[in-house]
């Protein structure tokens, strides 16, 4: 980790496209401004961690939902191509 000291009004450049400006320092709080291209997402770290955790949780749920949708689609196709398929299965049960 690079550690730099900056005063209000001073800036730090990251590459050619990102600039971090120290706007104000009050006690233990620092107000910063970030200049970056529109395509670069900028988040407070605690918000990014929350987003990542929610995405991880959603990724675990998604495969089950996809599997259910796939099974429905498969049975729908079986019913269309062979309408008596499910009736034969019920007849064999008795």
PDB file of C-alpha atoms in Angstrom:
ATOM      1  CA  UNK A   1       0.000   0.000   0.000  1.00  0.00           C
ATOM      2  CA  UNK A   2       1.323   3.395  -0.972  1.00  0.00           C
ATOM      3  CA  UNK A   3       0.917   5.969   1.803  1.00  0.00           C
ATOM      4  CA  UNK A   4       1.050   9.672   0.944  1.00  0.00           C
ATOM      5  CA  UNK A   5       0.460  12.848   2.920  1.00  0.00           C
ATOM      6  CA  UNK A   6      -1.678  15.507   1.287  1.00  0.00           C
ATOM      7  CA  UNK A   7      -3.188  18.796   2.437  1.00  0.00           C
ATOM      8  CA  UNK A   8      -6.550  20.266   1.486  1.00  0.00           C
ATOM      9  CA  UNK A   9      -6.446  21.360  -2.149  1.00  0.00           C
ATOM     10  CA  UNK A  10      -3.736  18.867  -3.098  1.00  0.00           C
ATOM     11  CA  UNK A  11      -4.323  15.837  -5.305  1.00  0.00           C
ATOM     12  CA  UNK A  12      -3.096  12.361  -6.174  1.00  0.00           C
ATOM     13  CA  UNK A  13      -3.187  11.008  -9.729  1.00  0.00           C
ATOM     14  CA  UNK A  14      -3.732   7.324 -10.503  1.00  0.00           C
ATOM     15  CA  UNK A  15      -2.677   6.601 -14.048  1.00  0.00           C
ATOM     16  CA  UNK A  16      -3.711   9.150 -16.659  1.00  0.00           C
ATOM     17  CA  UNK A  17      -7.452   9.126 -15.973  1.00  0.00           C
ATOM     18  CA  UNK A  18      -8.059   9.130 -12.208  1.00  0.00           C
ATOM     19  CA  UNK A  19      -7.425  12.019  -9.855  1.00  0.00           C
ATOM     20  CA  UNK A  20      -8.161  12.079  -6.118  1.00  0.00           C
ATOM     21  CA  UNK A  21      -8.419  15.579  -4.648  1.00  0.00           C
ATOM     22  CA  UNK A  22      -8.348  16.374  -0.930  1.00  0.00           C
ATOM     23  CA  UNK A  23     -11.229  18.810  -0.502  1.00  0.00           C
ATOM     24  CA  UNK A  24     -11.304  19.335   3.252  1.00  0.00           C
ATOM     25  CA  UNK A  25      -9.758  17.998   6.458  1.00  0.00           C
ATOM     26  CA  UNK A  26     -11.734  18.354   9.718  1.00  0.00           C
ATOM     27  CA  UNK A  27     -10.408  16.504  12.733  1.00  0.00           C
ATOM     28  CA  UNK A  28     -10.342  12.812  11.852  1.00  0.00           C
ATOM     29  CA  UNK A  29     -12.499  13.203   8.736  1.00  0.00           C
ATOM     30  CA  UNK A  30     -11.238  13.876   5.246  1.00  0.00           C
ATOM     31  CA  UNK A  31     -13.511  14.957   2.395  1.00  0.00           C
ATOM     32  CA  UNK A  32     -12.177  13.812  -0.971  1.00  0.00           C
ATOM     33  CA  UNK A  33     -13.239  14.225  -4.564  1.00  0.00           C
ATOM     34  CA  UNK A  34     -12.589  11.655  -7.245  1.00  0.00           C
ATOM     35  CA  UNK A  35     -12.293  12.555 -10.924  1.00  0.00           C
ATOM     36  CA  UNK A  36     -12.562   9.484 -13.157  1.00  0.00           C
ATOM     37  CA  UNK A  37     -14.059   8.429 -16.495  1.00  0.00           C
ATOM     38  CA  UNK A  38     -17.786   7.607 -16.404  1.00  0.00           C
ATOM     39  CA  UNK A  39     -17.069   3.935 -17.099  1.00  0.00           C
ATOM     40  CA  UNK A  40     -15.211   3.502 -13.808  1.00  0.00           C
ATOM     41  CA  UNK A  41     -17.384   2.678 -10.796  1.00  0.00           C
ATOM     42  CA  UNK A  42     -16.445   4.409  -7.556  1.00  0.00           C
ATOM     43  CA  UNK A  43     -17.790   3.084  -4.236  1.00  0.00           C
ATOM     44  CA  UNK A  44     -17.122   3.612  -0.558  1.00  0.00           C
ATOM     45  CA  UNK A  45     -15.413   0.403   0.557  1.00  0.00           C
ATOM     46  CA  UNK A  46     -18.154  -0.621   3.013  1.00  0.00           C
ATOM     47  CA  UNK A  47     -20.780  -0.257   0.264  1.00  0.00           C
ATOM     48  CA  UNK A  48     -18.697  -2.279  -2.198  1.00  0.00           C
ATOM     49  CA  UNK A  49     -18.285  -5.069   0.381  1.00  0.00           C
ATOM     50  CA  UNK A  50     -22.074  -5.154   0.873  1.00  0.00           C
ATOM     51  CA  UNK A  51     -22.675  -5.299  -2.895  1.00  0.00           C
ATOM     52  CA  UNK A  52     -20.147  -8.117  -3.295  1.00  0.00           C
ATOM     53  CA  UNK A  53     -21.734 -10.109  -0.450  1.00  0.00           C
ATOM     54  CA  UNK A  54     -25.221  -9.677  -1.958  1.00  0.00           C
ATOM     55  CA  UNK A  55     -23.938 -10.719  -5.387  1.00  0.00           C
ATOM     56  CA  UNK A  56     -22.315 -13.807  -3.856  1.00  0.00           C
ATOM     57  CA  UNK A  57     -25.591 -14.712  -2.146  1.00  0.00           C
ATOM     58  CA  UNK A  58     -27.565 -14.186  -5.361  1.00  0.00           C
ATOM     59  CA  UNK A  59     -25.096 -16.334  -7.302  1.00  0.00           C
ATOM     60  CA  UNK A  60     -25.770 -19.248  -4.948  1.00  0.00           C
ATOM     61  CA  UNK A  61     -29.543 -18.939  -5.398  1.00  0.00           C
ATOM     62  CA  UNK A  62     -29.460 -18.528  -9.175  1.00  0.00           C
ATOM     63  CA  UNK A  63     -28.430 -22.087 -10.117  1.00  0.00           C
ATOM     64  CA  UNK A  64     -31.462 -23.532  -8.282  1.00  0.00           C
ATOM     65  CA  UNK A  65     -33.788 -21.150 -10.096  1.00  0.00           C
ATOM     66  CA  UNK A  66     -32.176 -21.979 -13.423  1.00  0.00           C
ATOM     67  CA  UNK A  67     -32.471 -25.704 -12.734  1.00  0.00           C
ATOM     68  CA  UNK A  68     -36.192 -25.317 -11.969  1.00  0.00           C
ATOM     69  CA  UNK A  69     -36.753 -23.321 -15.154  1.00  0.00           C
ATOM     70  CA  UNK A  70     -34.825 -25.897 -17.174  1.00  0.00           C
ATOM     71  CA  UNK A  71     -36.875 -28.780 -15.757  1.00  0.00           C
ATOM     72  CA  UNK A  72     -40.120 -26.948 -16.546  1.00  0.00           C
ATOM     73  CA  UNK A  73     -38.970 -26.291 -20.104  1.00  0.00           C
ATOM     74  CA  UNK A  74     -37.934 -29.929 -20.572  1.00  0.00           C
ATOM     75  CA  UNK A  75     -41.268 -31.305 -19.337  1.00  0.00           C
ATOM     76  CA  UNK A  76     -43.143 -28.771 -21.440  1.00  0.00           C
ATOM     77  CA  UNK A  77     -41.285 -30.039 -24.534  1.00  0.00           C
ATOM     78  CA  UNK A  78     -42.015 -33.686 -23.584  1.00  0.00           C
ATOM     79  CA  UNK A  79     -45.719 -32.915 -23.210  1.00  0.00           C
ATOM     80  CA  UNK A  80     -45.808 -31.233 -26.628  1.00  0.00           C
ATOM     81  CA  UNK A  81     -43.924 -33.977 -28.481  1.00  0.00           C
ATOM     82  CA  UNK A  82     -45.514 -36.947 -26.682  1.00  0.00           C
ATOM     83  CA  UNK A  83     -48.833 -35.973 -25.011  1.00  0.00           C
ATOM     84  CA  UNK A  84     -49.502 -39.489 -23.675  1.00  0.00           C
ATOM     85  CA  UNK A  85     -46.130 -39.761 -21.911  1.00  0.00           C
ATOM     86  CA  UNK A  86     -47.411 -38.780 -18.466  1.00  0.00           C
ATOM     87  CA  UNK A  87     -50.560 -40.908 -18.809  1.00  0.00           C
ATOM     88  CA  UNK A  88     -48.488 -44.025 -19.500  1.00  0.00           C
ATOM     89  CA  UNK A  89     -46.441 -43.393 -16.355  1.00  0.00           C
ATOM     90  CA  UNK A  90     -49.608 -43.194 -14.251  1.00  0.00           C
ATOM     91  CA  UNK A  91     -50.961 -46.413 -15.796  1.00  0.00           C
ATOM     92  CA  UNK A  92     -47.750 -48.260 -14.856  1.00  0.00           C
ATOM     93  CA  UNK A  93     -48.078 -47.153 -11.227  1.00  0.00           C
ATOM     94  CA  UNK A  94     -51.343 -49.128 -10.710  1.00  0.00           C
TER      95      UNK A  94
END
